[in-house]
Coordinates of C-alpha atoms in Angstrom, one line a residue:
M189 CA 0.0 0.0 0.0
L190 CA 1.4 3.4 -1.0
F191 CA 1.0 6.5 1.1
S192 CA 0.0 8.4 -2.0
T193 CA -3.2 6.3 -2.7
Q194 CA -6.8 6.8 -1.9
A195 CA -6.9 3.4 -0.1
F196 CA -4.3 4.6 2.4
L197 CA -5.5 8.2 2.9
I198 CA -9.2 7.7 3.1
L199 CA -9.5 4.1 4.3
F200 CA -6.5 2.5 6.0
L201 CA -5.1 5.6 7.9
P202 CA -8.5 6.8 9.3
L203 CA -9.5 3.3 10.4
V204 CA -6.2 2.8 12.2
L205 CA -6.4 6.2 13.9
I206 CA -10.0 5.4 15.1
A207 CA -8.9 2.1 16.5
F208 CA -5.7 3.7 18.1
Y209 CA -7.5 6.6 19.8
N210 CA -10.3 4.3 21.1
C211 CA -7.8 2.5 23.3
V212 CA -5.2 5.2 23.6
K213 CA -5.3 5.3 27.4
I214 CA -4.0 1.8 27.7
K215 CA -0.4 1.6 26.5
I216 CA -0.3 -2.1 25.5
L217 CA -3.6 -1.9 23.6
R218 CA -2.5 1.1 21.5
Q219 CA 0.8 -0.6 20.8
L220 CA -1.0 -3.8 19.7
V221 CA -3.2 -1.7 17.4
L222 CA -0.1 -0.1 15.7
I223 CA 1.8 -3.5 15.5
S224 CA -1.3 -5.2 13.9
A225 CA -1.8 -2.3 11.5
S226 CA 1.9 -2.3 10.6
L227 CA 1.9 -6.0 9.8
L228 CA -1.3 -5.6 7.8
F229 CA 0.3 -2.7 5.9
Y230 CA 3.3 -4.8 5.2
G231 CA 1.3 -7.9 4.3
I232 CA -0.7 -6.0 1.7
W233 CA 2.5 -5.8 -0.3
N234 CA 3.3 -9.4 0.0
W235 CA 1.9 -11.4 2.9
H236 CA 4.5 -14.2 2.4
F237 CA 7.2 -12.0 4.0
V238 CA 5.2 -11.1 7.1
P239 CA 6.5 -14.3 8.9
F240 CA 10.0 -13.4 7.9
L241 CA 9.7 -9.9 9.3
V242 CA 8.1 -11.2 12.5
L243 CA 10.7 -14.0 13.0
L244 CA 13.7 -11.8 12.3
T245 CA 12.4 -9.2 14.7
F246 CA 11.8 -11.8 17.4
V247 CA 15.3 -13.4 16.9
N248 CA 16.9 -10.0 17.3
W249 CA 14.9 -9.4 20.5
I250 CA 16.0 -12.8 21.9
I251 CA 19.6 -12.0 21.0
A252 CA 19.4 -8.7 22.9
C253 CA 17.7 -10.4 25.9
Q254 CA 20.4 -13.1 26.0
Y255 CA 23.1 -10.4 26.0
G256 CA 21.3 -8.6 28.8
K257 CA 21.4 -11.8 30.9
N258 CA 25.1 -12.7 30.6
I259 CA 26.8 -9.7 28.9
Q260 CA 28.5 -11.8 26.3
K261 CA 29.2 -9.7 23.2
G262 CA 29.3 -12.8 21.1
W263 CA 25.5 -12.7 21.0
L264 CA 25.5 -9.2 19.6
T265 CA 28.2 -10.1 17.0
G266 CA 26.2 -13.1 15.9
G267 CA 23.1 -10.9 15.6
V268 CA 24.9 -8.4 13.4
I269 CA 26.2 -11.2 11.2
L270 CA 22.7 -12.7 11.0
N271 CA 21.2 -9.4 9.9
L272 CA 23.9 -8.8 7.3
A273 CA 23.5 -12.4 6.1
M274 CA 19.8 -11.9 5.5
L275 CA 20.4 -8.6 3.7
G276 CA 23.2 -10.2 1.7
F277 CA 21.1 -13.2 0.7
F278 CA 18.0 -11.4 -0.4
K279 CA 19.6 -8.4 -2.0
Y280 CA 23.0 -9.4 -3.2
A281 CA 23.1 -13.2 -3.7
N282 CA 22.5 -12.9 -7.5
F283 CA 24.9 -10.0 -7.8
F284 CA 27.8 -11.7 -6.2
A285 CA 27.1 -15.1 -7.8
E286 CA 26.9 -13.4 -11.2
N287 CA 30.3 -11.7 -10.8
I288 CA 32.0 -14.8 -9.4
D289 CA 30.6 -16.8 -12.4
D290 CA 31.9 -14.1 -14.8
L291 CA 35.4 -14.5 -13.4
F292 CA 35.4 -18.2 -14.4
G293 CA 33.5 -17.6 -17.6
I294 CA 30.4 -19.4 -16.4
H295 CA 26.9 -18.2 -17.3
H296 CA 24.9 -17.4 -14.2
T297 CA 21.3 -18.5 -14.2
T298 CA 19.5 -15.9 -12.0
W299 CA 18.1 -17.4 -8.8
N300 CA 14.4 -16.6 -8.2
I301 CA 15.0 -14.6 -5.0
I302 CA 12.3 -12.0 -4.1
M303 CA 13.6 -9.3 -1.9
P304 CA 11.4 -8.4 1.1
L305 CA 10.2 -4.8 0.8
G306 CA 12.1 -2.5 3.1
I307 CA 14.7 -5.0 4.2
S308 CA 17.6 -2.5 3.8
F309 CA 15.9 -0.1 6.3
F310 CA 14.6 -2.5 9.0
V311 CA 17.8 -4.5 9.0
F312 CA 19.8 -1.3 9.6
Q313 CA 17.6 -0.4 12.5
K314 CA 18.3 -3.8 14.1
I315 CA 22.0 -3.5 13.5
S316 CA 22.2 -0.1 15.0
Y317 CA 20.4 -1.3 18.2
L318 CA 22.7 -4.3 18.5
V319 CA 25.8 -2.2 17.9
D320 CA 24.6 0.3 20.5
L321 CA 24.3 -2.5 23.1
R322 CA 27.8 -3.6 22.2
R323 CA 29.0 0.0 22.8
G324 CA 27.6 0.0 26.3
D325 CA 23.9 0.9 25.9
K326 CA 21.9 -0.7 28.7
H327 CA 18.4 -0.7 27.2
I328 CA 16.9 -4.1 26.9
Y329 CA 13.3 -3.6 25.8
N330 CA 10.3 -5.7 26.3
L331 CA 8.9 -7.6 23.3
I332 CA 6.0 -5.2 22.5
D333 CA 8.2 -2.1 22.6
F334 CA 10.8 -3.8 20.3
F335 CA 8.2 -5.0 17.9
E336 CA 6.6 -1.5 17.6
F337 CA 10.0 0.0 17.1
V338 CA 10.8 -2.2 14.2
T339 CA 7.5 -2.6 12.5
F340 CA 5.9 0.9 12.9
F341 CA 4.4 1.3 9.5
P342 CA 5.2 4.9 8.6
Q343 CA 8.9 4.2 8.6
L344 CA 9.0 0.5 8.0
I345 CA 9.5 0.5 4.2
S346 CA 11.8 3.4 3.4
G347 CA 12.7 5.1 6.7
P348 CA 13.6 7.5 8.1
I349 CA 16.1 5.1 9.8
V350 CA 15.1 5.5 13.4
R351 CA 17.2 4.7 16.4
H352 CA 15.7 2.8 19.3
N353 CA 16.5 5.6 21.8
E354 CA 14.7 8.2 19.6
I355 CA 11.3 6.5 19.5
I356 CA 10.9 3.8 22.1
P357 CA 10.9 6.2 25.0
Q358 CA 8.0 8.0 23.3
F359 CA 5.8 4.9 23.6
E360 CA 5.3 5.6 27.3
K361 CA 3.7 9.0 26.5
N362 CA -0.1 9.1 26.1
P363 CA -0.7 10.9 22.8
I364 CA -3.6 12.8 24.3
N365 CA -1.6 15.6 25.9
P366 CA -1.3 19.4 25.4
Q367 CA 0.6 18.8 22.1
L368 CA -2.1 16.6 20.6
W369 CA -3.7 19.2 18.3
E370 CA -0.4 20.7 17.3
N371 CA 0.9 17.2 16.4
I372 CA -2.2 16.5 14.4
S373 CA -2.1 19.8 12.5
K374 CA 1.6 19.6 11.7
G375 CA 1.1 15.9 10.8
L376 CA -1.7 16.7 8.3
C377 CA 0.3 19.6 6.8
L378 CA 3.3 17.3 6.3
I379 CA 1.2 14.6 4.7
L380 CA -0.3 17.2 2.3
I381 CA 3.2 18.6 1.5
G382 CA 4.5 15.1 0.9
L383 CA 1.5 14.3 -1.3
V384 CA 2.0 17.4 -3.4
K385 CA 5.7 16.5 -3.8
K386 CA 5.0 13.0 -4.9
A387 CA 1.8 13.2 -6.9
G388 CA 2.0 16.8 -8.0
I389 CA 5.7 17.2 -8.7
A390 CA 7.7 14.0 -8.8
E391 CA 5.3 12.1 -11.0
S392 CA 4.8 15.0 -13.4
I393 CA 8.6 15.4 -13.8
A394 CA 8.9 11.6 -14.3
M395 CA 7.0 12.0 -17.5
T396 CA 9.9 14.1 -18.8
C397 CA 12.7 12.1 -17.1
N398 CA 11.8 8.5 -17.9
P399 CA 11.4 8.8 -21.7
L400 CA 14.8 10.5 -22.0
F401 CA 16.6 7.8 -20.0
D402 CA 14.7 5.1 -21.9
Q403 CA 15.9 6.7 -25.2
A404 CA 19.5 6.7 -23.9
A405 CA 19.2 3.1 -22.8
S406 CA 18.0 2.0 -26.2
G407 CA 21.0 3.7 -27.9
Q408 CA 19.3 6.8 -29.2
I409 CA 21.4 9.9 -29.3
L410 CA 20.3 12.8 -27.1
N411 CA 21.3 16.3 -27.8
M412 CA 22.9 18.6 -25.2
T413 CA 19.6 20.1 -24.1
E414 CA 18.0 16.6 -23.8
G415 CA 21.0 15.4 -21.8
W416 CA 20.8 18.3 -19.3
V417 CA 17.0 18.1 -19.1
A418 CA 17.3 14.3 -18.3
A419 CA 19.9 15.0 -15.5
I420 CA 18.1 17.9 -14.0
A421 CA 14.7 16.1 -14.2
Y422 CA 16.0 13.1 -12.3
S423 CA 17.7 15.3 -9.7
L424 CA 14.3 16.9 -9.1
Q425 CA 12.3 13.7 -9.3
I426 CA 14.3 11.7 -6.8
F427 CA 14.3 14.6 -4.3
F428 CA 10.6 15.3 -4.5
D429 CA 9.8 11.6 -4.5
F430 CA 11.9 10.6 -1.5
S431 CA 11.5 13.8 0.5
G432 CA 7.8 13.5 -0.2
Y433 CA 7.7 10.0 1.2
S434 CA 9.7 11.2 4.3
D435 CA 7.3 14.1 4.9
M436 CA 4.3 11.7 4.7
A437 CA 6.0 9.2 7.0
I438 CA 6.9 11.9 9.6
G439 CA 3.5 13.5 9.3
T440 CA 1.7 10.1 9.7
A441 CA 3.7 9.3 12.8
L442 CA 2.8 12.7 14.3
L443 CA -0.9 11.7 14.1
F444 CA -0.1 9.0 16.6
G445 CA 1.9 11.4 18.8
L446 CA 5.3 10.0 17.7
Q447 CA 8.1 12.1 16.3
L448 CA 10.4 10.7 13.7
P449 CA 13.8 12.3 12.8
Y450 CA 13.8 14.6 9.8
N451 CA 15.4 13.2 6.7
F452 CA 15.9 16.2 4.3
N453 CA 17.0 19.8 4.9
A454 CA 17.0 21.6 1.5
P455 CA 20.0 19.6 0.2
Y456 CA 20.3 21.4 -3.2
Q457 CA 21.1 24.6 -1.3
S458 CA 24.4 23.0 -0.1
H459 CA 27.6 24.8 -0.9
N460 CA 29.8 21.7 -0.9
L461 CA 29.5 17.9 -0.9
Q462 CA 30.1 17.5 2.8
E463 CA 27.2 19.9 3.5
F464 CA 25.0 18.0 1.0
W465 CA 25.4 14.7 2.9
R466 CA 24.4 16.5 6.1
R467 CA 21.2 17.6 4.4
W468 CA 20.3 14.6 2.1
H469 CA 18.8 11.4 3.6
M470 CA 20.1 12.6 6.9
T471 CA 19.3 9.4 8.9
L472 CA 21.3 7.3 6.4
S473 CA 24.1 9.7 6.5
R474 CA 24.4 9.6 10.3
F475 CA 24.1 5.8 10.2
L476 CA 27.0 5.6 7.8
R477 CA 29.0 8.1 9.9
D478 CA 28.4 6.5 13.3
Y479 CA 28.4 2.8 12.4
L480 CA 30.9 2.7 9.5
Y481 CA 33.0 5.8 9.0
I482 CA 33.9 6.5 12.6
P483 CA 34.6 2.8 13.5
L484 CA 37.0 2.7 10.4
G485 CA 38.9 5.6 12.0
G486 CA 37.0 8.6 10.7
N487 CA 39.1 11.7 10.6
R488 CA 41.1 10.7 13.7
C489 CA 44.0 9.5 11.5
G490 CA 46.2 10.8 8.7
P491 CA 44.9 12.2 5.4
I492 CA 45.5 9.0 3.4
R493 CA 43.7 6.9 5.9
Q494 CA 40.9 9.4 6.2
S495 CA 40.5 9.4 2.4
A496 CA 40.4 5.6 2.4
N497 CA 37.7 5.7 5.1
L498 CA 35.6 8.2 3.2
I499 CA 35.8 6.3 -0.1
T500 CA 35.1 2.9 1.6
T501 CA 32.1 4.3 3.4
M502 CA 30.6 5.8 0.2
L503 CA 31.4 2.7 -1.9
L504 CA 29.4 0.7 0.6
A505 CA 26.7 3.4 0.7
G506 CA 26.4 3.0 -3.1
L507 CA 26.2 -0.8 -2.8
W508 CA 23.5 -0.4 -0.1
H509 CA 21.4 1.4 -2.6
G510 CA 21.4 -1.4 -5.2
A511 CA 23.1 -4.6 -6.3
G512 CA 24.9 -3.1 -9.3
W513 CA 28.3 -1.7 -10.2
S514 CA 26.7 1.6 -11.3
F515 CA 25.6 2.1 -7.7
V516 CA 29.0 1.3 -6.4
A517 CA 30.6 3.7 -8.9
W518 CA 28.1 6.4 -7.8
G519 CA 29.2 5.9 -4.2
G520 CA 32.8 6.0 -5.4
M521 CA 32.2 9.3 -7.1
H522 CA 30.8 10.8 -3.9
G523 CA 33.7 9.3 -1.9
I524 CA 36.3 10.9 -4.1
G525 CA 34.3 14.1 -4.1
L526 CA 34.2 14.2 -0.3
T527 CA 37.9 13.4 -0.2
I528 CA 38.6 16.4 -2.5
N529 CA 36.3 18.5 -0.4
H530 CA 38.2 17.7 2.8
A531 CA 41.6 18.0 1.2
W532 CA 40.7 21.4 -0.3
K533 CA 39.8 22.8 3.1
K534 CA 43.1 21.7 4.5
V535 CA 45.6 22.4 1.7
V536 CA 44.2 25.3 -0.5
P537 CA 44.6 28.7 1.2
F538 CA 41.5 30.2 -0.4
S539 CA 37.9 29.1 -1.0
F540 CA 35.5 29.9 -3.9
P541 CA 32.7 32.5 -3.4
R542 CA 29.6 30.8 -2.0
H543 CA 27.6 31.1 -5.2
I544 CA 30.5 29.5 -7.2
S545 CA 30.7 26.7 -4.7
W546 CA 27.0 26.2 -4.9
I547 CA 27.1 25.9 -8.7
I548 CA 30.0 23.5 -8.6
T549 CA 28.2 21.3 -6.1
L550 CA 25.0 21.3 -8.2
L551 CA 27.0 20.4 -11.3
F552 CA 28.6 17.5 -9.5
L553 CA 25.3 16.2 -8.2
S554 CA 23.6 16.5 -11.6
F555 CA 26.4 14.3 -13.2
S556 CA 26.4 11.8 -10.4
W557 CA 22.6 11.4 -10.4
V558 CA 22.8 10.3 -14.0
L559 CA 24.9 7.3 -13.0
F560 CA 22.5 6.5 -10.1
R561 CA 19.5 6.5 -12.4
A562 CA 21.0 4.9 -15.5
E563 CA 20.4 1.2 -16.0
N564 CA 24.1 0.6 -16.9
F565 CA 27.4 2.5 -17.6
S566 CA 26.6 2.7 -21.3
T567 CA 23.4 4.6 -20.7
A568 CA 25.2 7.0 -18.3
S569 CA 28.0 7.5 -20.8
H570 CA 25.5 8.4 -23.5
I571 CA 23.9 11.0 -21.3
W572 CA 27.2 12.4 -20.1
Q573 CA 28.4 12.8 -23.7
S574 CA 25.2 14.7 -24.5
M575 CA 25.7 16.9 -21.5
I576 CA 29.1 18.0 -22.5
G577 CA 27.9 18.8 -26.1
M578 CA 29.3 15.9 -28.0
N579 CA 26.0 15.3 -29.8
G580 CA 25.1 18.9 -30.7
F581 CA 22.9 21.4 -28.8
G582 CA 19.3 21.0 -30.1
T583 CA 16.0 21.6 -28.2
Y584 CA 13.5 19.7 -26.1
N585 CA 9.9 20.2 -25.3
I586 CA 9.6 19.7 -21.5
R587 CA 6.3 18.1 -20.4
H588 CA 4.6 20.0 -17.6
N589 CA 7.2 22.7 -18.0
I590 CA 5.5 25.0 -15.4
V591 CA 5.9 22.2 -12.8
F592 CA 9.5 21.6 -13.9
Y593 CA 10.6 25.2 -13.5
L594 CA 8.6 25.6 -10.3
A595 CA 10.4 22.6 -8.9
I596 CA 13.8 24.1 -9.7
L597 CA 12.8 27.3 -7.8
L598 CA 11.5 25.3 -4.8
V599 CA 14.7 23.2 -4.4
L600 CA 17.1 26.1 -4.8
F601 CA 15.4 28.8 -2.8
C602 CA 12.7 27.5 -0.5
P603 CA 13.1 26.2 3.1
S604 CA 12.7 22.5 3.9
S605 CA 9.3 21.1 4.8
Q606 CA 10.1 21.0 8.5
N607 CA 11.3 24.6 8.6
L608 CA 8.3 25.6 6.7
I609 CA 5.9 23.9 9.2
N610 CA 7.8 24.9 12.3
N611 CA 8.8 28.4 11.5
Y612 CA 6.5 29.9 9.0
L613 CA 3.0 28.3 9.3
R614 CA 0.8 29.5 12.1
P615 CA -2.7 28.4 12.9
S616 CA -5.1 30.1 10.5
K617 CA -8.6 29.3 9.2
W618 CA -7.4 30.3 5.7
I619 CA -4.5 27.8 5.8
A620 CA -7.0 25.2 7.0
I621 CA -9.4 26.0 4.1
I622 CA -6.7 26.0 1.5
G623 CA -5.2 22.8 2.9
G624 CA -8.5 21.1 2.9
I625 CA -9.2 22.1 -0.7
A626 CA -5.7 21.0 -1.8
S627 CA -6.0 17.7 0.0
A628 CA -9.3 17.0 -1.7
Y629 CA -7.9 17.9 -5.1
F630 CA -4.8 15.7 -4.8
I631 CA -6.8 12.8 -3.4
L632 CA -9.1 13.0 -6.4
L633 CA -6.0 13.4 -8.7
I634 CA -4.3 10.2 -7.4
G635 CA -7.5 8.3 -7.8
G636 CA -7.3 8.7 -11.6
R637 CA -3.7 7.5 -11.9
I638 CA -2.0 4.2 -11.8
P639 CA 0.0 4.6 -8.5
D640 CA 3.8 4.8 -8.9
A641 CA 5.8 3.3 -6.1
F642 CA 8.2 5.6 -4.4
I643 CA 11.7 5.4 -5.9
Y644 CA 13.4 4.2 -2.6
F645 CA 11.1 1.2 -2.3
R646 CA 13.4 -0.6 -4.6
F647 CA 16.3 -0.2 -2.1

């Protein structure tokens, strides 16, 4: 079930809210409502994987409990290995087998392995908890708390990647409190903003982006204008699609009185690549920083080792996004870019003016997103050649061009969704009326379309 569907917005979510608030005064009952709703939400995608989700969650809880009883870190190490093995099998088994077979000149017959939806996200949550225990965290939670932490449906499929100590303490708090109506109003506004981003902007831009990438994949030559439109369109599409999902996830959680961490903070307004990764997919960035980059040594070592740590972290970040060498190369591009960013600050005695740094950062991101989106290196190469003018200049008729240009203005000059909600919007009947009309319009709009899954569902 997609957030951006009528079934979710006018059936599933209202029914869950009614059930939740009818038993809100009793903690275990409201938790059981959310856990049951979350398993139903997950099962609508593919009910075959519900037992896998439940079993893996239960095994991780048992591992944490066993560690709590005898403080033997071997339990935690085994748990991390188990989670990585599950991720490796479902997501990377065919990729690794294909590459090993290629080394020996053997044709690999693809195994029929179906990847459970959201496995990359809920596995990372479990790993972060087990690693925190290994580092000295003392929190061993009861089974209900742990299940709600892992399965909570707004963040189950594509994040944000929530840490246990951010959300489990909130389970104790009765949502009916002085913040109730503020949470509900902010939640509804974020859901509306996310819906506009996804259904109004991302899906409209996809009508320009997808045909151009399909043409490049089929070997057709794109002119320079088409190459740049393709790159810019995907840069816009992936931002509005994923940040739209995150807004809807955070907004939905607020309706239940739970606050999830923000995931985007106007990333295309960054003036260097380091700043970009502090603003883009923020919960993944901090996971990579705290559980990979810093354990590797971070910046507490010499420049060569620090560069190796950065590149290794980003290579693995690329691989996390998808089982393909283009994703690894994309991560490598960002690793090298971050290394140059760090080295420049230390070695070069001057810095570019901020607007020049901003343009350089945007150019780098546009080129790198081409590799992320392309089906293979050949497709990316075709588009890159077009972008540098090797196939002539030409023109292109952008579909929904008003939406396209508006999207550019929004990402370059407007505040993030959370800043807009927290700092600019104030209670007003006019905002309520406009929001209600907009919600009705977009709910009707999505009813007439075949729903497109969010881009990050494939990861």
